[in-house]
C-alpha positions as a LaTeX table, in Angstrom:
\begin{tabular}{lrrr}
\hline
Residue & $x$ (\AA) & $y$ (\AA) & $z$ (\AA) \\
\hline
Met1 & 53.59 & 75.07 & 176.41 \\
Asp2 & 54.66 & 77.25 & 173.42 \\
Ser3 & 58.26 & 76.82 & 174.39 \\
Glu4 & 57.79 & 73.05 & 174.47 \\
Lys5 & 56.21 & 73.10 & 170.99 \\
Lys6 & 59.03 & 75.16 & 169.63 \\
Lys7 & 61.61 & 72.83 & 171.18 \\
Asn8 & 59.84 & 69.81 & 169.53 \\
Leu9 & 59.84 & 71.69 & 166.24 \\
Arg10 & 63.50 & 72.40 & 166.40 \\
Ile11 & 64.34 & 68.81 & 167.28 \\
Thr12 & 62.19 & 67.45 & 164.39 \\
Lys13 & 63.70 & 69.93 & 161.98 \\
Ala14 & 67.27 & 69.08 & 163.21 \\
Ile15 & 66.72 & 65.33 & 162.75 \\
Tyr16 & 65.17 & 65.89 & 159.31 \\
Ser17 & 67.92 & 68.26 & 158.18 \\
Phe18 & 70.72 & 65.91 & 159.49 \\
Ser19 & 69.13 & 62.95 & 157.60 \\
Leu20 & 68.80 & 64.70 & 154.21 \\
Ile21 & 72.15 & 66.50 & 154.47 \\
Val22 & 73.97 & 63.12 & 154.93 \\
Ser23 & 72.21 & 61.89 & 151.75 \\
Ile24 & 73.02 & 65.09 & 149.75 \\
Leu25 & 76.72 & 64.83 & 150.80 \\
Leu26 & 76.84 & 61.17 & 149.68 \\
Ser27 & 75.26 & 62.08 & 146.48 \\
Val28 & 77.84 & 64.89 & 145.85 \\
Val29 & 80.56 & 62.24 & 146.26 \\
Leu30 & 78.81 & 60.01 & 143.76 \\
Leu31 & 78.49 & 63.02 & 141.41 \\
Phe32 & 82.25 & 62.53 & 140.59 \\
Ser33 & 81.46 & 59.14 & 139.06 \\
Ser34 & 78.36 & 60.24 & 137.07 \\
Ala35 & 76.45 & 63.37 & 136.24 \\
Lys36 & 73.14 & 61.50 & 136.78 \\
Trp37 & 73.48 & 62.10 & 140.55 \\
Leu38 & 72.71 & 65.88 & 139.97 \\
Ile39 & 69.01 & 64.71 & 139.72 \\
Met40 & 69.25 & 62.99 & 143.14 \\
Ile41 & 70.93 & 66.05 & 144.62 \\
Ala42 & 68.22 & 68.33 & 143.28 \\
Ile43 & 65.44 & 66.02 & 144.60 \\
Leu44 & 67.05 & 65.79 & 148.06 \\
Ala45 & 67.65 & 69.55 & 148.15 \\
Ala46 & 64.02 & 70.27 & 147.21 \\
Leu47 & 62.83 & 67.85 & 149.87 \\
Phe48 & 65.07 & 69.54 & 152.41 \\
Phe49 & 63.95 & 73.13 & 151.85 \\
Leu50 & 60.30 & 72.15 & 151.15 \\
Gly51 & 60.05 & 70.02 & 154.36 \\
Ile52 & 61.46 & 72.70 & 156.61 \\
Arg53 & 59.16 & 75.31 & 155.11 \\
Val54 & 56.03 & 73.12 & 155.36 \\
Ala55 & 56.92 & 72.18 & 158.91 \\
Asp56 & 56.91 & 75.91 & 159.91 \\
Val57 & 53.57 & 76.44 & 158.16 \\
Leu58 & 52.00 & 73.51 & 159.80 \\
Asp59 & 53.23 & 74.47 & 163.23 \\
Arg60 & 51.63 & 77.92 & 162.89 \\
Cys61 & 48.30 & 76.37 & 161.81 \\
Gly62 & 48.59 & 74.00 & 164.83 \\
Lys63 & 48.74 & 70.88 & 162.63 \\
Ser64 & 51.03 & 67.83 & 162.92 \\
Tyr65 & 54.34 & 67.70 & 161.19 \\
Ser66 & 55.42 & 64.27 & 162.56 \\
Trp67 & 55.60 & 62.87 & 159.06 \\
Leu68 & 58.96 & 64.72 & 158.80 \\
Leu69 & 60.35 & 62.23 & 161.29 \\
Thr70 & 58.96 & 59.37 & 159.15 \\
Ile71 & 60.75 & 60.71 & 156.15 \\
Ala72 & 64.06 & 61.15 & 158.13 \\
Val73 & 63.90 & 57.68 & 159.53 \\
Leu74 & 63.17 & 56.04 & 156.12 \\
Asn75 & 65.98 & 58.08 & 154.58 \\
Leu76 & 68.49 & 57.07 & 157.36 \\
Phe77 & 67.61 & 53.40 & 157.06 \\
Ile78 & 67.22 & 53.10 & 153.35 \\
Ile79 & 68.67 & 55.86 & 151.25 \\
Val80 & 71.76 & 56.56 & 153.43 \\
Pro81 & 72.89 & 52.88 & 153.48 \\
Glu82 & 72.19 & 52.60 & 149.71 \\
Leu83 & 74.31 & 55.63 & 148.92 \\
Ser84 & 77.02 & 54.67 & 151.41 \\
Leu85 & 77.38 & 51.23 & 149.75 \\
Arg86 & 77.57 & 52.91 & 146.42 \\
Val87 & 80.28 & 55.24 & 147.59 \\
Ala88 & 82.16 & 52.27 & 148.91 \\
Gly89 & 81.93 & 50.64 & 145.52 \\
Phe90 & 80.07 & 47.65 & 146.87 \\
Ser91 & 78.23 & 45.36 & 144.41 \\
Tyr92 & 77.04 & 41.75 & 144.68 \\
Val93 & 75.19 & 41.16 & 141.43 \\
Ser94 & 76.57 & 37.67 & 141.00 \\
Gly95 & 74.14 & 36.43 & 143.74 \\
Ile96 & 71.26 & 37.11 & 141.39 \\
Ala97 & 72.06 & 33.85 & 139.69 \\
Asn98 & 70.47 & 32.16 & 142.70 \\
Met99 & 67.29 & 34.16 & 142.23 \\
Ala100 & 67.00 & 32.96 & 138.66 \\
Glu101 & 69.53 & 30.05 & 138.29 \\
Glu102 & 68.93 & 29.49 & 134.52 \\
Gln103 & 69.60 & 33.04 & 133.66 \\
Phe104 & 73.36 & 32.49 & 133.74 \\
Ala105 & 73.49 & 28.65 & 133.78 \\
Val106 & 76.37 & 28.18 & 131.44 \\
Leu107 & 78.42 & 31.24 & 132.44 \\
Arg108 & 81.11 & 30.76 & 135.11 \\
Pro109 & 79.92 & 32.26 & 138.42 \\
Glu110 & 82.88 & 34.59 & 138.79 \\
Ala111 & 81.95 & 36.36 & 135.54 \\
Arg112 & 78.22 & 36.81 & 136.21 \\
Ser113 & 78.27 & 40.19 & 137.89 \\
Ile114 & 79.21 & 42.23 & 134.89 \\
Phe115 & 76.34 & 41.14 & 132.69 \\
Val116 & 72.53 & 41.36 & 132.53 \\
Pro117 & 70.24 & 38.48 & 131.44 \\
Asp118 & 69.13 & 38.20 & 127.87 \\
Lys119 & 66.23 & 36.05 & 126.71 \\
Asn120 & 68.02 & 35.02 & 123.48 \\
Leu121 & 71.78 & 35.14 & 124.24 \\
Phe122 & 71.54 & 34.24 & 128.04 \\
Trp123 & 73.50 & 37.35 & 128.92 \\
Lys124 & 74.79 & 40.59 & 127.43 \\
Leu125 & 76.55 & 43.74 & 128.41 \\
Pro126 & 74.33 & 46.26 & 130.23 \\
Pro127 & 73.11 & 48.73 & 127.56 \\
Ser128 & 73.19 & 51.36 & 130.31 \\
Asn129 & 77.04 & 51.10 & 130.50 \\
Glu130 & 79.35 & 53.59 & 128.75 \\
Asn131 & 80.61 & 52.36 & 125.42 \\
Val132 & 77.84 & 49.68 & 125.12 \\
Asn133 & 75.11 & 50.08 & 122.50 \\
Ser134 & 71.39 & 49.35 & 122.91 \\
Phe135 & 71.86 & 45.77 & 121.59 \\
Gly136 & 74.20 & 44.93 & 124.53 \\
Phe137 & 77.34 & 44.85 & 122.30 \\
Pro138 & 80.51 & 46.94 & 122.84 \\
Asp139 & 81.15 & 50.19 & 121.03 \\
Lys140 & 78.91 & 52.76 & 119.30 \\
Glu141 & 75.29 & 52.41 & 118.22 \\
Ile142 & 74.68 & 50.39 & 115.06 \\
Glu143 & 72.90 & 52.63 & 112.47 \\
Ile144 & 69.81 & 51.02 & 110.84 \\
Pro145 & 69.34 & 51.27 & 107.99 \\
Lys146 & 72.95 & 51.11 & 107.00 \\
Pro147 & 74.28 & 54.32 & 105.27 \\
Ala148 & 74.80 & 54.01 & 101.61 \\
Asn149 & 78.44 & 54.69 & 101.63 \\
Val150 & 79.29 & 52.10 & 104.34 \\
Tyr151 & 80.84 & 48.74 & 103.96 \\
Arg152 & 79.83 & 47.01 & 107.14 \\
Ile153 & 81.70 & 44.05 & 108.60 \\
Leu154 & 80.18 & 42.04 & 111.55 \\
Phe155 & 82.62 & 40.41 & 113.96 \\
Leu156 & 81.02 & 37.51 & 115.85 \\
Gly157 & 83.10 & 36.22 & 118.77 \\
Asp158 & 83.96 & 36.13 & 122.50 \\
Ser159 & 86.16 & 38.12 & 124.76 \\
Val160 & 89.11 & 37.83 & 122.42 \\
Thr161 & 87.08 & 39.80 & 119.74 \\
Gln162 & 85.50 & 42.05 & 122.41 \\
Leu163 & 88.85 & 43.34 & 123.55 \\
Gly164 & 89.36 & 45.36 & 120.35 \\
Tyr165 & 91.00 & 43.95 & 117.25 \\
Pro166 & 88.04 & 44.93 & 114.98 \\
Arg167 & 88.95 & 48.63 & 115.70 \\
Phe168 & 92.41 & 47.98 & 114.21 \\
Val169 & 90.79 & 46.25 & 111.20 \\
Glu170 & 88.64 & 49.27 & 110.56 \\
Arg171 & 91.48 & 51.63 & 110.80 \\
Phe172 & 93.73 & 49.45 & 108.57 \\
Leu173 & 91.16 & 49.13 & 105.73 \\
Asn174 & 90.13 & 52.80 & 105.82 \\
Met175 & 93.76 & 53.78 & 105.55 \\
Leu176 & 94.28 & 51.56 & 102.54 \\
Leu177 & 91.16 & 52.74 & 100.82 \\
Gly178 & 91.39 & 56.36 & 101.53 \\
Asn179 & 89.23 & 57.23 & 98.57 \\
Gly180 & 86.59 & 59.19 & 100.37 \\
His181 & 83.55 & 57.50 & 98.78 \\
Val182 & 83.24 & 54.37 & 101.04 \\
Tyr183 & 83.82 & 53.91 & 104.76 \\
Val184 & 84.55 & 50.45 & 106.34 \\
Glu185 & 82.66 & 50.02 & 109.58 \\
Cys186 & 83.57 & 47.22 & 111.87 \\
Val187 & 80.69 & 46.11 & 114.22 \\
Thr188 & 81.72 & 44.11 & 117.24 \\
Met189 & 79.12 & 41.46 & 118.16 \\
Ala190 & 81.24 & 39.86 & 120.77 \\
Val191 & 80.79 & 39.37 & 124.54 \\
Ala192 & 82.99 & 37.53 & 127.02 \\
Gly193 & 81.85 & 34.02 & 127.64 \\
Tyr194 & 80.11 & 33.68 & 124.30 \\
Ser195 & 80.33 & 30.32 & 122.47 \\
Ser196 & 79.38 & 29.30 & 118.82 \\
Tyr197 & 75.92 & 28.56 & 120.19 \\
Gln198 & 75.47 & 32.29 & 120.87 \\
Gly199 & 77.10 & 33.00 & 117.56 \\
Lys200 & 74.32 & 30.95 & 115.86 \\
Ile201 & 71.66 & 32.94 & 117.62 \\
Met202 & 73.33 & 36.21 & 116.81 \\
Ala203 & 73.48 & 35.22 & 113.15 \\
Arg204 & 69.76 & 34.39 & 113.24 \\
Leu205 & 68.80 & 37.65 & 114.95 \\
Tyr206 & 71.06 & 40.11 & 113.06 \\
Ala207 & 72.28 & 38.74 & 109.75 \\
Glu208 & 69.51 & 40.61 & 107.98 \\
Lys209 & 68.82 & 43.39 & 110.38 \\
Phe210 & 72.34 & 44.83 & 110.48 \\
Gln211 & 72.79 & 44.67 & 106.67 \\
Pro212 & 76.35 & 43.46 & 106.68 \\
Asp213 & 78.56 & 43.14 & 103.66 \\
Leu214 & 80.89 & 40.62 & 105.39 \\
Ala215 & 80.88 & 38.50 & 108.58 \\
Val216 & 84.01 & 37.40 & 110.44 \\
Val217 & 83.53 & 34.45 & 112.86 \\
Phe218 & 86.02 & 33.83 & 115.69 \\
Phe219 & 84.96 & 31.33 & 118.34 \\
Gly220 & 86.44 & 28.20 & 119.96 \\
Trp221 & 87.71 & 28.95 & 123.39 \\
Asn222 & 84.52 & 28.88 & 125.46 \\
Asp223 & 83.07 & 26.08 & 123.34 \\
His224 & 85.60 & 23.55 & 124.72 \\
Trp225 & 85.68 & 24.66 & 128.38 \\
Gln226 & 83.83 & 22.48 & 130.93 \\
Ala227 & 80.14 & 23.28 & 131.30 \\
Tyr228 & 78.29 & 24.56 & 134.30 \\
Gly229 & 74.92 & 22.89 & 134.92 \\
Ser230 & 74.30 & 22.04 & 131.20 \\
Ile231 & 75.71 & 22.36 & 127.82 \\
Asp232 & 74.76 & 25.46 & 125.96 \\
Ser233 & 72.15 & 23.90 & 123.63 \\
Glu234 & 70.29 & 22.33 & 126.55 \\
Thr235 & 70.24 & 25.53 & 128.64 \\
Lys236 & 66.80 & 26.99 & 128.81 \\
Ser237 & 66.20 & 30.59 & 127.70 \\
Pro238 & 65.79 & 32.82 & 130.73 \\
Gly239 & 62.99 & 34.93 & 129.22 \\
Asp240 & 62.33 & 38.26 & 130.83 \\
Pro241 & 64.44 & 38.57 & 134.02 \\
Gly242 & 61.41 & 40.15 & 135.71 \\
Leu243 & 60.80 & 43.08 & 138.01 \\
Met244 & 62.47 & 41.59 & 141.01 \\
Trp245 & 65.68 & 41.09 & 139.08 \\
His246 & 65.80 & 44.71 & 138.01 \\
Ile247 & 65.04 & 45.98 & 141.49 \\
Tyr248 & 67.82 & 43.75 & 142.84 \\
His249 & 70.25 & 44.76 & 140.20 \\
Asn250 & 69.83 & 48.37 & 140.99 \\
Ser251 & 69.81 & 48.17 & 144.73 \\
Arg252 & 73.13 & 47.84 & 146.63 \\
Leu253 & 71.25 & 47.55 & 149.93 \\
Leu254 & 69.34 & 44.41 & 148.67 \\
Gln255 & 72.58 & 43.05 & 147.36 \\
Phe256 & 74.27 & 43.59 & 150.70 \\
Phe257 & 71.51 & 41.71 & 152.64 \\
Phe258 & 71.55 & 38.97 & 150.03 \\
Lys259 & 75.28 & 38.51 & 150.52 \\
Leu260 & 74.84 & 38.39 & 154.29 \\
Thr261 & 72.27 & 35.58 & 154.00 \\
Arg262 & 74.19 & 33.46 & 151.46 \\
Pro263 & 76.12 & 31.56 & 154.11 \\
Ile264 & 72.94 & 30.72 & 155.97 \\
Ala265 & 71.32 & 29.62 & 152.71 \\
Gly266 & 74.24 & 27.39 & 151.88 \\
Gly267 & 76.14 & 29.57 & 149.38 \\
Glu268 & 76.04 & 29.80 & 145.61 \\
Lys269 & 75.23 & 26.63 & 143.64 \\
Val270 & 78.11 & 25.68 & 141.44 \\
Glu271 & 77.91 & 22.53 & 139.42 \\
Ile272 & 80.50 & 21.50 & 136.82 \\
Ile273 & 79.42 & 18.66 & 134.66 \\
Asp274 & 81.42 & 16.09 & 132.62 \\
Glu275 & 80.83 & 17.86 & 129.35 \\
Val276 & 82.25 & 20.84 & 127.46 \\
Arg277 & 79.87 & 23.67 & 126.71 \\
Val278 & 79.62 & 22.92 & 123.09 \\
Pro279 & 80.47 & 19.25 & 122.02 \\
Ile280 & 82.54 & 19.13 & 118.97 \\
Asn281 & 79.81 & 17.85 & 116.74 \\
Glu282 & 77.59 & 20.74 & 117.87 \\
Tyr283 & 80.43 & 23.16 & 117.29 \\
Glu284 & 80.50 & 22.11 & 113.68 \\
Glu285 & 76.72 & 22.38 & 113.42 \\
Asn286 & 76.76 & 25.82 & 114.89 \\
Leu287 & 79.45 & 27.11 & 112.50 \\
Glu288 & 77.59 & 25.65 & 109.58 \\
Ala289 & 74.34 & 27.36 & 110.74 \\
Ile290 & 76.18 & 30.69 & 110.97 \\
Glu291 & 77.52 & 30.27 & 107.50 \\
Ser292 & 74.12 & 29.26 & 106.15 \\
Arg293 & 72.31 & 32.19 & 107.83 \\
Phe294 & 74.65 & 34.71 & 106.22 \\
Glu295 & 74.61 & 32.88 & 102.93 \\
Arg296 & 70.82 & 33.40 & 102.69 \\
His297 & 71.53 & 37.14 & 102.52 \\
Glu298 & 74.57 & 36.66 & 100.07 \\
Val299 & 77.08 & 37.74 & 102.85 \\
Pro300 & 80.43 & 36.08 & 102.64 \\
Val301 & 81.85 & 34.66 & 105.88 \\
Ile302 & 85.46 & 34.43 & 107.01 \\
Phe303 & 86.17 & 31.83 & 109.67 \\
Ile304 & 89.20 & 32.36 & 111.95 \\
Thr305 & 91.09 & 29.65 & 113.88 \\
Ala306 & 91.89 & 30.81 & 117.44 \\
Pro307 & 95.60 & 31.22 & 117.94 \\
Thr308 & 97.37 & 30.38 & 121.19 \\
Ser309 & 100.76 & 30.28 & 122.81 \\
Tyr310 & 100.07 & 26.90 & 124.51 \\
Tyr311 & 101.82 & 24.68 & 121.97 \\
Arg312 & 105.12 & 26.47 & 122.56 \\
Leu313 & 104.83 & 28.17 & 125.93 \\
Gly314 & 102.71 & 25.65 & 127.75 \\
Val315 & 99.19 & 25.77 & 129.35 \\
Pro316 & 98.72 & 27.94 & 132.46 \\
Asp317 & 98.05 & 26.04 & 135.75 \\
Tyr318 & 94.79 & 27.96 & 136.46 \\
Leu319 & 92.89 & 26.34 & 133.64 \\
Val320 & 93.01 & 23.01 & 135.40 \\
Lys321 & 92.86 & 24.38 & 138.94 \\
Asn322 & 89.75 & 26.42 & 138.21 \\
Gln323 & 88.22 & 23.51 & 136.28 \\
Tyr324 & 88.08 & 25.05 & 132.87 \\
Ala325 & 89.52 & 21.77 & 131.63 \\
Lys326 & 90.40 & 18.30 & 133.00 \\
Ser327 & 94.08 & 18.50 & 132.23 \\
Lys328 & 96.66 & 20.55 & 130.35 \\
Gln329 & 96.92 & 17.90 & 127.66 \\
Ala330 & 93.10 & 18.05 & 127.23 \\
Val331 & 93.32 & 21.77 & 126.61 \\
Ile332 & 95.85 & 21.32 & 123.82 \\
Glu333 & 94.00 & 18.46 & 122.21 \\
Leu334 & 90.62 & 20.00 & 122.40 \\
His335 & 91.83 & 23.34 & 121.10 \\
Ser336 & 93.62 & 21.74 & 118.20 \\
Asn337 & 90.56 & 19.57 & 117.30 \\
Tyr338 & 88.14 & 22.49 & 117.43 \\
Asn339 & 90.36 & 24.49 & 115.10 \\
Asp340 & 90.30 & 21.55 & 112.77 \\
Val341 & 86.54 & 21.76 & 112.68 \\
Val342 & 86.86 & 25.50 & 111.69 \\
Arg343 & 89.11 & 24.44 & 108.72 \\
Gly344 & 86.67 & 21.87 & 107.66 \\
Val345 & 83.63 & 24.24 & 107.70 \\
Ala346 & 85.58 & 26.94 & 105.96 \\
Ala347 & 86.14 & 24.55 & 102.97 \\
Asp348 & 82.58 & 25.29 & 101.77 \\
Glu349 & 81.68 & 27.67 & 99.02 \\
Asn350 & 81.24 & 31.40 & 99.81 \\
Thr351 & 83.38 & 31.05 & 102.91 \\
Tyr352 & 86.95 & 32.00 & 103.69 \\
Leu353 & 89.56 & 30.66 & 106.09 \\
Leu354 & 92.10 & 32.77 & 107.91 \\
Asp355 & 94.22 & 30.19 & 109.71 \\
Leu356 & 95.37 & 32.51 & 112.50 \\
Glu357 & 96.47 & 29.61 & 114.62 \\
Lys358 & 99.18 & 28.80 & 112.13 \\
Arg359 & 99.91 & 32.41 & 111.20 \\
Ile360 & 100.42 & 33.61 & 114.71 \\
Gly361 & 101.93 & 30.37 & 115.88 \\
Ser362 & 104.78 & 30.76 & 113.43 \\
Leu363 & 105.91 & 34.10 & 114.98 \\
Asn364 & 108.91 & 34.19 & 117.31 \\
Asn365 & 107.62 & 36.83 & 119.75 \\
Leu366 & 104.60 & 35.06 & 121.25 \\
Glu367 & 105.30 & 36.66 & 124.65 \\
Asp368 & 104.65 & 40.06 & 123.02 \\
Ile369 & 101.44 & 38.88 & 121.35 \\
Phe370 & 99.64 & 37.07 & 124.17 \\
Leu371 & 98.72 & 37.94 & 127.69 \\
Asn372 & 99.78 & 35.42 & 130.33 \\
Asp373 & 96.61 & 33.42 & 129.80 \\
Gly374 & 97.80 & 32.44 & 126.30 \\
Ile375 & 94.33 & 33.30 & 125.01 \\
His376 & 93.95 & 37.02 & 124.84 \\
Phe377 & 96.09 & 39.49 & 122.95 \\
Thr378 & 98.33 & 42.25 & 124.42 \\
Leu379 & 97.91 & 45.70 & 122.92 \\
Val380 & 100.69 & 44.85 & 120.51 \\
Gly381 & 99.12 & 41.51 & 119.69 \\
Thr382 & 95.71 & 43.09 & 119.15 \\
Glu383 & 97.12 & 45.56 & 116.62 \\
Val384 & 99.15 & 42.72 & 114.90 \\
Val385 & 96.00 & 40.58 & 114.63 \\
Gly386 & 93.87 & 43.48 & 113.51 \\
Asn387 & 96.33 & 44.25 & 110.72 \\
Ile388 & 96.57 & 40.64 & 109.63 \\
Ile389 & 92.75 & 40.34 & 109.44 \\
Gly390 & 92.57 & 43.69 & 107.65 \\
Glu391 & 95.22 & 42.63 & 105.06 \\
Tyr392 & 93.42 & 39.37 & 104.44 \\
Ile393 & 90.06 & 41.15 & 103.87 \\
Tyr394 & 91.66 & 43.63 & 101.54 \\
Lys395 & 93.41 & 41.03 & 99.46 \\
Asn396 & 90.82 & 38.27 & 99.38 \\
Val397 & 87.38 & 39.61 & 100.03 \\
Leu398 & 87.01 & 43.23 & 99.44 \\
Pro399 & 85.37 & 43.97 & 96.09 \\
Asp400 & 87.81 & 45.55 & 93.63 \\
Ser401 & 85.27 & 48.27 & 92.93 \\
Leu402 & 85.83 & 49.59 & 96.48 \\
Lys403 & 89.57 & 49.89 & 95.97 \\
Gln404 & 89.23 & 52.23 & 93.03 \\
Pro405 & 88.92 & 55.97 & 93.52 \\
Glu406 & 85.50 & 57.43 & 92.69 \\
Ile407 & 85.30 & 58.44 & 89.15 \\
Ser408 & 83.34 & 61.67 & 88.35 \\
Thr409 & 80.86 & 61.38 & 85.46 \\
Glu410 & 80.72 & 65.14 & 84.93 \\
\hline
\end{tabular}
């Protein structure tokens, strides 16, 4: 009888040990991607040694230790698959749009997986990601209140801005100033997929809060792409995404089962409507609202026309194939018309116009400036654009008092 009990104990401990060791090994693999997995390893190791020790004590006392098998089974069927999917790099967050359709209504389905819902802006970058601040914008945290020696420039835009030219503006201006008593800080308030509608909301939320000295506004592309489901201004605010969304977003196992069931449920709902995301009259209204919001706080605004290589190098086939636009000619006409709106809005007082469309369009090396999509800039193009914007700010907007070296009164 004793030998039978010892055999059962050995089998139970073996199953329990195998189950937890598998999870520990998978966590060690994940440790190479993030140090946070050290916590998981510590918890699993503690469970491993504690479980074995407690089982021995319970056996000597003649009490049941069958709960070890329960833990082992739960671990094998929940934790191990979850960790395995993470090791394999699996993710299917895009499916969450079907659990809360309005959360990402205007964002193209193929882009939804890299964002989290936001009750004001529809979506934002996950603040938990590296190089994303607590507001869901790229780059470092925004210090509030603003330090006394900082000249802060806000850059409102989409993926073109998100990809980095504000950093070159910051470097350019600080190199020119070099006086030690003021530092130009460029804050990127730009996320892929954003339109002027989201720009209007950002201005309302942050024009006062971030204490800017200057705002630079660069929209246009997403505004004239075909809309999904509804135009931006008619899309309902998602509100709080809710507990279920957060659980789903952090569980690869749930995402895996959701992906398996999508064919049965009929796949993802995709509906392109016969409207652009921001009709041209609303585009003008949004830009005027942005300017008005900053004007309330005596912050000057620079509006930038979005440059492109399309006029000379042609429109890529994928824009029509993937239904961003109805035709190549429509892309050219819409983009030109939307840039004309920017020029009109920038004619108001307290605003500036940097006609980057004409400035960049006059260059001979457009292949070096633009990526193949004719929208986003290469690294060379990003630096060129950053330097052009920096030079414009220095010559036309930056107060003369900042350009002078600090004078000692002693």
